[in-house]
Short mmCIF file of C-alpha atoms in Angstrom, two decimals:
data_model
loop_
_atom_site.label_atom_id
_atom_site.label_comp_id
_atom_site.label_asym_id
_atom_site.label_seq_id
_atom_site.Cartn_x
_atom_site.Cartn_y
_atom_site.Cartn_z
CA PHE A 262 -20.09 5.39 5.55
CA ARG A 263 -21.95 2.30 6.71
CA CYS A 264 -25.18 0.63 5.82
CA ALA A 265 -27.82 1.47 8.58
CA ALA A 266 -29.36 -1.79 8.42
CA CYS A 267 -26.46 -4.35 8.27
CA GLY A 268 -23.34 -2.13 9.12
CA THR A 269 -21.53 -3.08 5.95
CA ILE A 270 -19.14 -0.55 4.63
CA LEU A 271 -20.77 1.15 1.63
CA GLU A 272 -19.26 1.09 -1.78
CA VAL A 273 -19.00 4.13 -4.06
CA LYS A 274 -19.92 3.36 -7.62
CA VAL A 275 -18.69 5.61 -10.33
CA SER A 276 -20.40 5.73 -13.71
CA ILE A 277 -17.79 4.75 -16.45
CA GLY A 278 -19.95 3.19 -19.13
CA HIS A 279 -19.59 6.25 -21.40
CA LEU A 280 -15.84 5.82 -21.57
CA THR A 281 -14.17 4.53 -24.87
CA CYS A 282 -10.89 3.46 -26.14
CA ALA A 283 -10.14 7.04 -27.19
CA ASP A 284 -10.55 7.90 -23.68
CA PHE A 285 -8.02 5.38 -22.63
CA ALA A 286 -5.66 6.67 -25.14
CA ARG A 287 -6.15 10.33 -23.72
CA MET A 288 -5.47 9.25 -20.12
CA ARG A 289 -2.40 7.42 -21.25
CA GLN A 290 -1.12 10.49 -23.18
CA SER A 291 -1.93 13.01 -20.50
CA HIS A 292 0.81 15.34 -19.25
CA ASP A 293 -0.54 14.93 -15.86
CA ARG A 294 1.34 11.76 -14.65
CA SER A 295 -0.22 11.77 -11.21
CA ILE A 296 -3.18 9.27 -10.38
CA TRP A 297 -5.49 12.05 -11.56
CA ARG A 298 -5.01 11.41 -15.29
CA TRP A 299 -7.57 8.57 -14.29
CA PHE A 300 -10.00 11.17 -12.88
CA ASP A 301 -12.93 9.65 -14.43
CA PHE A 302 -12.61 6.49 -12.19
CA PHE A 303 -12.45 8.37 -8.80
CA PRO A 304 -15.49 9.67 -6.86
CA VAL A 305 -14.66 13.41 -7.11
CA GLU A 306 -17.10 15.68 -8.82
CA ASN A 307 -15.09 18.74 -9.39
CA ARG A 308 -11.37 18.86 -10.52
CA ALA A 309 -11.04 22.01 -8.44
CA SER A 310 -11.47 19.83 -5.27
CA ILE A 311 -8.32 17.64 -6.20
CA VAL A 312 -5.56 17.58 -3.59
CA SER A 313 -2.53 16.22 -5.18
CA LEU A 314 1.21 16.08 -4.28
CA GLY A 315 2.07 14.41 -7.58
CA GLU A 316 1.44 10.89 -6.37
CA GLY A 317 1.27 8.05 -8.91
CA ASP A 318 3.05 6.94 -12.02
CA THR A 319 5.74 5.21 -9.93
CA PRO A 320 8.52 3.27 -11.56
CA LEU A 321 8.14 -0.19 -12.63
CA ILE A 322 11.45 -1.85 -12.58
CA HIS A 323 12.58 -5.11 -14.06
CA ALA A 324 14.76 -6.34 -11.22
CA LYS A 325 16.92 -8.85 -13.12
CA ARG A 326 19.43 -9.62 -10.48
CA LEU A 327 16.92 -9.93 -7.75
CA GLY A 328 14.78 -12.15 -10.09
CA GLU A 329 17.65 -14.40 -10.73
CA LYS A 330 18.18 -14.95 -7.03
CA LEU A 331 14.50 -15.87 -6.68
CA GLY A 332 14.25 -17.87 -9.87
CA LEU A 333 12.10 -15.51 -11.48
CA GLY A 334 13.03 -14.11 -14.98
CA ASN A 335 10.26 -11.64 -15.10
CA LEU A 336 10.18 -10.00 -11.76
CA TYR A 337 9.11 -6.43 -11.61
CA LEU A 338 9.15 -4.00 -8.77
CA LYS A 339 6.45 -1.39 -8.47
CA ASN A 340 8.36 1.26 -6.59
CA ASP A 341 5.98 3.28 -4.27
CA THR A 342 8.78 4.15 -1.88
CA VAL A 343 9.20 7.29 -4.09
CA LEU A 344 5.55 8.66 -3.47
CA PRO A 345 5.26 12.08 -1.77
CA THR A 346 5.31 10.80 1.94
CA GLY A 347 7.24 7.57 1.06
CA SER A 348 4.22 5.21 1.14
CA LEU A 349 1.34 3.86 -0.96
CA LYS A 350 -1.08 5.67 1.41
CA ASP A 351 -0.61 8.62 -0.77
CA ARG A 352 -2.64 7.13 -3.40
CA SER A 353 -5.66 6.70 -0.90
CA ASN A 354 -5.52 10.04 0.73
CA SER A 355 -5.19 12.08 -2.42
CA VAL A 356 -8.62 10.78 -3.25
CA GLY A 357 -10.12 10.56 0.21
CA ILE A 358 -9.09 14.09 1.26
CA SER A 359 -10.14 15.57 -2.13
CA VAL A 360 -13.63 14.41 -1.09
CA ALA A 361 -13.21 15.79 2.37
CA LYS A 362 -12.44 19.18 0.97
CA GLU A 363 -15.48 18.80 -1.53
CA LEU A 364 -17.73 17.93 1.35
CA GLY A 365 -16.58 20.96 3.57
CA PHE A 366 -14.90 19.14 6.41
CA ALA A 367 -12.39 21.15 8.59
CA THR A 368 -10.47 18.33 10.34
CA THR A 369 -9.39 14.96 9.13
CA ALA A 370 -8.52 11.95 11.39
CA VAL A 371 -6.84 8.61 11.29
CA MET A 372 -5.51 5.79 13.54
CA SER A 373 -2.48 4.22 12.18
CA THR A 374 0.71 2.42 12.74
CA GLY A 375 2.61 5.11 10.99
CA ASN A 376 2.30 5.56 7.17
CA ALA A 377 -1.31 6.62 7.04
CA ALA A 378 -0.56 9.01 9.73
CA ALA A 379 1.99 10.85 7.76
CA SER A 380 0.13 10.67 4.51
CA VAL A 381 -3.26 12.12 6.17
CA ALA A 382 -1.14 14.81 7.67
CA ALA A 383 0.50 15.79 4.45
CA TYR A 384 -2.64 15.85 2.25
CA SER A 385 -4.66 17.65 4.94
CA ALA A 386 -1.75 20.23 5.08
CA ALA A 387 -2.01 20.75 1.38
CA ALA A 388 -5.77 20.99 1.53
CA GLY A 389 -5.76 23.55 4.27
CA LEU A 390 -7.44 21.17 6.82
CA GLN A 391 -6.47 20.31 10.32
CA SER A 392 -5.51 16.73 11.16
CA VAL A 393 -5.41 14.41 14.07
CA VAL A 394 -3.68 11.09 14.12
CA LEU A 395 -3.75 8.40 16.89
CA VAL A 396 -0.86 5.98 16.72
CA PRO A 397 -0.11 2.97 19.12
CA LYS A 398 2.63 3.03 21.68
CA GLY A 399 5.66 1.55 19.94
CA THR A 400 5.29 3.13 16.53
CA ALA A 401 8.60 3.99 14.83
CA PRO A 402 9.54 7.46 16.00
CA SER A 403 10.43 8.55 12.40
CA LYS A 404 6.86 7.96 11.48
CA ILE A 405 5.54 9.99 14.35
CA ILE A 406 8.04 12.81 13.50
CA GLN A 407 7.07 12.81 9.88
CA ALA A 408 3.38 13.25 10.71
CA ARG A 409 4.07 15.98 13.37
CA ALA A 410 6.21 17.72 10.59
CA TYR A 411 3.17 18.14 8.47
CA GLY A 412 1.40 19.87 11.39
CA ALA A 413 -0.79 17.01 12.70
CA ALA A 414 -1.87 16.56 16.35
CA VAL A 415 -0.33 13.25 16.94
CA ILE A 416 -1.66 11.31 19.92
CA VAL A 417 0.29 8.17 21.07
CA VAL A 418 -1.92 5.81 22.82
CA ASP A 419 -0.94 3.22 25.28
CA GLY A 420 -3.03 0.40 24.05
CA ASP A 421 -3.58 -2.50 21.52
CA PHE A 422 -4.17 -1.26 18.16
CA ASP A 423 -7.13 -3.49 17.01
CA ASN A 424 -8.88 -2.97 20.36
CA GLU A 425 -8.12 -0.09 22.70
CA VAL A 426 -6.84 2.28 20.09
CA SER A 427 -9.63 1.42 17.76
CA VAL A 428 -12.46 1.85 20.42
CA LEU A 429 -10.98 5.37 21.42
CA TYR A 430 -10.65 6.33 17.67
CA LYS A 431 -14.26 5.46 16.81
CA ALA A 432 -15.60 7.22 19.91
CA ALA A 433 -13.41 10.43 19.21
CA VAL A 434 -14.70 10.67 15.48
CA GLN A 435 -18.27 10.61 16.76
CA GLU A 436 -17.59 13.05 19.63
CA PHE A 437 -15.69 15.68 17.40
CA GLY A 438 -17.21 15.18 14.13
CA TRP A 439 -13.83 14.50 12.23
CA TYR A 440 -13.57 13.15 8.74
CA ASP A 441 -12.55 9.45 9.16
CA CYS A 442 -9.74 8.50 6.82
CA LEU A 443 -9.70 4.83 7.72
CA SER A 444 -10.34 2.11 5.07
CA SER A 445 -13.98 2.20 6.31
CA ASN A 446 -14.18 5.40 4.33
CA PRO A 447 -15.53 4.32 0.88
CA TYR A 448 -13.93 7.38 -0.90
CA ARG A 449 -10.47 6.21 -0.28
CA VAL A 450 -10.25 4.24 -3.56
CA GLY A 451 -7.00 5.67 -4.90
CA LYS A 452 -5.28 2.19 -4.91
CA LYS A 453 -7.32 1.50 -7.95
CA SER A 454 -4.74 3.47 -9.70
CA TYR A 455 -2.17 0.54 -9.29
CA ALA A 456 -4.33 -1.41 -11.92
CA TYR A 457 -4.53 1.42 -14.34
CA GLU A 458 -0.72 2.34 -14.06
CA LEU A 459 0.39 -1.30 -14.59
CA VAL A 460 -1.86 -1.71 -17.53
CA ASP A 461 -0.31 1.33 -18.87
CA GLN A 462 3.19 0.34 -18.02
CA PHE A 463 2.78 -3.05 -19.61
CA ASN A 464 1.54 -1.25 -22.78
CA GLY A 465 -2.07 -2.44 -22.54
CA CYS A 466 -1.39 -5.99 -21.06
CA PHE A 467 -1.22 -7.18 -17.44
CA PRO A 468 1.13 -9.31 -15.44
CA ASP A 469 0.60 -12.90 -14.35
CA TRP A 470 0.79 -12.05 -10.69
CA VAL A 471 0.52 -8.84 -8.45
CA ILE A 472 1.90 -9.39 -4.89
CA HIS A 473 0.84 -6.69 -2.48
CA PRO A 474 1.70 -6.35 1.23
CA THR A 475 -1.58 -6.62 3.12
CA ALA A 476 -3.05 -5.31 6.27
CA GLY A 477 -6.69 -4.30 6.09
CA GLY A 478 -7.14 -5.41 2.42
CA THR A 479 -7.83 -2.10 0.86
CA GLY A 480 -4.90 -2.46 -1.69
CA ILE A 481 -6.03 -5.87 -2.76
CA PHE A 482 -9.76 -4.87 -3.09
CA CYS A 483 -9.17 -1.64 -4.88
CA MET A 484 -6.60 -3.16 -7.27
CA TRP A 485 -9.20 -5.96 -8.33
CA GLN A 486 -11.77 -3.22 -8.60
CA GLY A 487 -9.54 -1.29 -10.96
CA PHE A 488 -8.67 -4.34 -13.19
CA GLN A 489 -12.21 -5.27 -13.38
CA GLU A 490 -13.20 -1.72 -14.46
CA PHE A 491 -10.79 -1.97 -17.29
CA VAL A 492 -12.14 -5.39 -18.20
CA SER A 493 -15.78 -4.17 -18.27
CA LEU A 494 -14.62 -1.39 -20.73
CA GLY A 495 -12.98 -3.89 -23.06
CA TRP A 496 -9.62 -2.26 -22.51
CA ILE A 497 -7.99 -5.46 -21.32
CA ASP A 498 -9.22 -9.04 -21.75
CA GLY A 499 -8.17 -10.35 -18.41
CA ALA A 500 -6.63 -9.73 -15.07
CA PRO A 501 -3.55 -11.01 -12.90
CA LYS A 502 -3.65 -13.21 -9.95
CA LEU A 503 -3.34 -11.26 -6.78
CA ALA A 504 -1.42 -12.45 -3.80
CA ALA A 505 -1.87 -10.86 -0.26
CA ALA A 506 1.59 -10.77 1.56
CA GLN A 507 1.33 -10.80 5.27
CA SER A 508 3.52 -11.00 8.38
CA ALA A 509 2.95 -14.46 10.09
CA ALA A 510 2.46 -12.49 13.26
CA ALA A 511 -0.67 -10.92 11.83
CA ALA A 512 -2.11 -13.03 8.98
CA PRO A 513 -5.96 -13.16 9.07
CA PHE A 514 -6.10 -13.52 5.25
CA VAL A 515 -3.83 -16.42 5.21
CA MET A 516 -5.98 -18.18 7.85
CA ALA A 517 -9.20 -17.43 5.99
CA MET A 518 -7.88 -18.77 2.68
CA GLU A 519 -6.62 -21.90 4.35
CA LYS A 520 -9.94 -22.60 6.02
CA GLY A 521 -12.01 -21.63 3.09
CA LEU A 522 -13.85 -19.02 5.03
CA GLU A 523 -16.30 -16.49 3.40
CA ASN A 524 -15.20 -13.71 5.85
CA VAL A 525 -12.02 -12.92 7.70
CA GLU A 526 -11.90 -13.95 11.21
CA PRO A 527 -9.83 -11.70 13.39
CA VAL A 528 -6.56 -12.84 15.04
CA ILE A 529 -4.55 -11.27 17.81
CA ALA A 530 -1.71 -9.41 15.95
CA GLN A 531 1.63 -10.19 17.58
CA GLU A 532 4.82 -8.13 17.52
CA THR A 533 6.45 -8.04 13.99
CA VAL A 534 9.25 -6.11 12.27
CA ALA A 535 6.54 -5.46 9.53
CA GLU A 536 4.74 -2.91 11.73
CA SER A 537 2.92 -1.24 8.88
CA ILE A 538 0.86 -4.33 8.38
CA GLN A 539 0.36 -5.43 11.92
CA VAL A 540 -3.35 -5.66 11.71
CA GLY A 541 -5.16 -8.67 13.01
CA ASN A 542 -8.78 -7.51 12.41
CA PRO A 543 -9.42 -6.26 8.89
CA ALA A 544 -12.94 -5.62 9.73
CA ALA A 545 -13.79 -2.90 7.18
CA LEU A 546 -12.84 -4.53 3.79
CA GLY A 547 -11.73 -7.89 4.81
CA TRP A 548 -14.54 -10.02 3.18
CA ARG A 549 -14.23 -7.88 -0.10
CA ALA A 550 -10.47 -8.35 -0.27
CA LEU A 551 -10.86 -12.14 0.43
CA ALA A 552 -13.42 -12.26 -2.49
CA ALA A 553 -10.88 -10.49 -4.76
CA LEU A 554 -8.22 -13.04 -3.87
CA ARG A 555 -10.53 -15.78 -4.77
CA GLU A 556 -11.98 -14.22 -7.93
CA SER A 557 -8.50 -13.68 -9.30
CA ASN A 558 -7.47 -17.14 -8.55
CA GLY A 559 -4.91 -15.75 -6.04
CA THR A 560 -3.65 -16.61 -2.56
CA ALA A 561 -2.21 -15.24 0.72
CA VAL A 562 1.17 -15.96 2.06
CA ALA A 563 2.49 -15.58 5.69
CA LEU A 564 6.19 -14.63 6.20
CA SER A 565 8.31 -14.84 9.18
CA ASP A 566 10.26 -11.80 10.43
CA GLY A 567 13.41 -13.49 9.31
CA GLU A 568 12.12 -14.07 5.73
CA ILE A 569 10.95 -10.49 5.70
CA LEU A 570 14.32 -9.19 6.81
CA ASP A 571 16.21 -11.31 4.35
CA ALA A 572 13.92 -9.98 1.49
CA GLN A 573 14.48 -6.41 2.64
CA SER A 574 18.34 -6.91 2.49
CA LEU A 575 17.97 -8.68 -0.94
CA THR A 576 15.91 -5.90 -2.56
CA ALA A 577 18.39 -3.26 -1.34
CA ARG A 578 21.58 -5.19 -2.42
CA LEU A 579 20.32 -6.65 -5.78
CA ALA A 580 17.83 -4.17 -6.80
CA GLY A 581 19.04 -0.91 -5.24
CA ILE A 582 15.73 -0.09 -3.47
CA PHE A 583 15.52 0.57 0.18
CA ALA A 584 11.89 -0.67 1.31
CA GLU A 585 10.72 -0.85 4.81
CA PRO A 586 10.22 -4.31 6.29
CA ALA A 587 6.41 -4.41 5.56
CA ALA A 588 7.02 -3.42 1.96
CA ALA A 589 9.50 -6.21 1.43
CA THR A 590 6.90 -8.87 2.30
CA SER A 591 5.91 -8.84 -1.35
CA VAL A 592 9.41 -9.77 -2.36
CA ALA A 593 9.56 -12.55 0.41
CA ALA A 594 6.24 -13.82 -0.77
CA ALA A 595 7.46 -14.09 -4.34
CA GLY A 596 10.51 -16.03 -3.42
CA LYS A 597 8.29 -18.35 -0.97
CA MET A 598 5.70 -18.90 -3.87
CA ARG A 599 8.31 -19.68 -6.47
CA ALA A 600 9.89 -22.34 -4.11
CA ALA A 601 6.59 -23.85 -3.70
CA GLY A 602 5.65 -23.98 -7.24
CA LEU A 603 2.92 -21.53 -7.20
CA ILE A 604 4.60 -19.28 -9.63
CA ASN A 605 6.31 -20.38 -12.72
CA PRO A 606 9.77 -19.35 -13.53
CA ASP A 607 8.61 -17.45 -16.65
CA ASP A 608 5.68 -15.81 -15.09
CA VAL A 609 5.51 -12.01 -15.23
CA VAL A 610 5.45 -11.06 -11.44
CA VAL A 611 4.99 -7.57 -9.92
CA CYS A 612 5.96 -6.99 -6.32
CA ASN A 613 4.47 -3.62 -4.84
CA LEU A 614 7.01 -2.12 -2.57
CA THR A 615 4.69 0.05 -0.50
CA GLY A 616 6.89 2.19 1.94
CA HIS A 617 10.37 3.59 2.07
CA GLY A 618 13.05 2.01 4.32
CA LEU A 619 13.69 5.36 6.00
CA LYS A 620 10.14 4.95 7.56
CA GLN A 621 11.72 2.30 9.91
CA PRO A 622 15.49 2.54 9.63
CA GLU A 623 15.96 0.96 13.09
CA ALA A 624 15.04 -2.23 11.58
CA ILE A 625 18.52 -2.45 9.98
CA GLN A 626 20.87 -3.93 12.29
CA VAL A 627 24.51 -2.38 12.11
CA ALA A 628 27.33 -3.45 14.17
CA GLU A 629 28.61 -0.81 16.46
CA LYS A 630 32.15 -1.16 15.27
CA GLU A 631 31.03 0.07 11.86
CA PHE A 632 30.24 3.35 13.21
CA ALA A 633 33.71 3.61 15.13
CA PRO A 634 36.04 5.99 13.41
CA ILE A 635 39.30 4.87 12.08
CA ALA A 636 42.60 6.64 11.97
CA PRO A 637 43.19 8.68 8.69
CA THR A 638 45.70 6.04 7.24
CA LEU A 639 45.74 3.40 4.54
CA ALA A 640 46.82 0.76 7.16
CA ALA A 641 43.75 1.48 9.33
CA LEU A 642 41.47 1.51 6.02
CA ARG A 643 42.83 -1.85 4.94
CA GLU A 644 42.07 -3.22 8.44
CA ARG A 645 38.51 -2.02 8.45
CA ILE A 646 37.72 -3.23 5.00
CA ALA A 647 39.09 -6.63 5.80
CA SER A 648 36.91 -6.92 8.82
CA LEU A 649 33.74 -6.12 7.12
#
């Protein structure tokens, strides 16, 4: 997956020059509402190789009440919490594991803070492949259980994710010949489908901003690639600005943008409630994602745990969507960018909600008294309601 000379991650190019506006209309009208209605844009040769659980075409919701709170009249939520395993990783793994099947691999592997582990395990199970996932100590039990339920061999490693776990994982892939499902795999381009779906859902147009929770940068890079493909075909006449939302505890893209760096310098990731994006060294695609941010005239925003949890609560109470903390960073970033004047009040803004709140339910703090039973009387009910 890497250039033998310089070590750069290879990029898979798909020939799309033959596609016409008639093909765009055909794709939009397809009865297949998964990402695979955009088959021509993915590096899979044979449709028989496709491994799909119905991922894609997730709801785009005009969140009016949440938008009013944040001062954004045109705030939209791209609700990827409803994907098959509850996170955006399904977009990547549907394509990546379809290629694994096409290339004849028997075992897939990934190291993950949780969401990728569950997704790789699910798509491997659907493909009839074995899967092995390495997760760092401290990963939410609910995520480990989900991966195990799909039949994965789940290994919890007592070590730092960006260092000890990474070194062990790379050595294991070499040792056992597993199919690597990290972002260093150039076939994992399913997140390009964000661009295709948004243009479709905005009826051939595109928003002013797309804000995406960011760890390694795959989502930012792939989205930009997708929008640029549509531009090259003349299907749209421009593209949105992209914003990377990061936890302040692990914000290498924010630092790179602030310093004007050409590449992303690693940082030591600290503990954060946004554990799904707790990555300090986006080595594989960092420079490409950084280039996408700049080419789109976008930005990167760091959020504190308090800001993230506030956004998670607001998204649930005002929009009815329970997103995990990492997913809510996009909403937190939208509010912060609006307050700073980076976003105009009438801009069309899309926040990608990348994972379900049930991935990390322990992030929600509930007082013990709320679990305590009451007597079956109206008086007891009145007293409890008054105390809430």
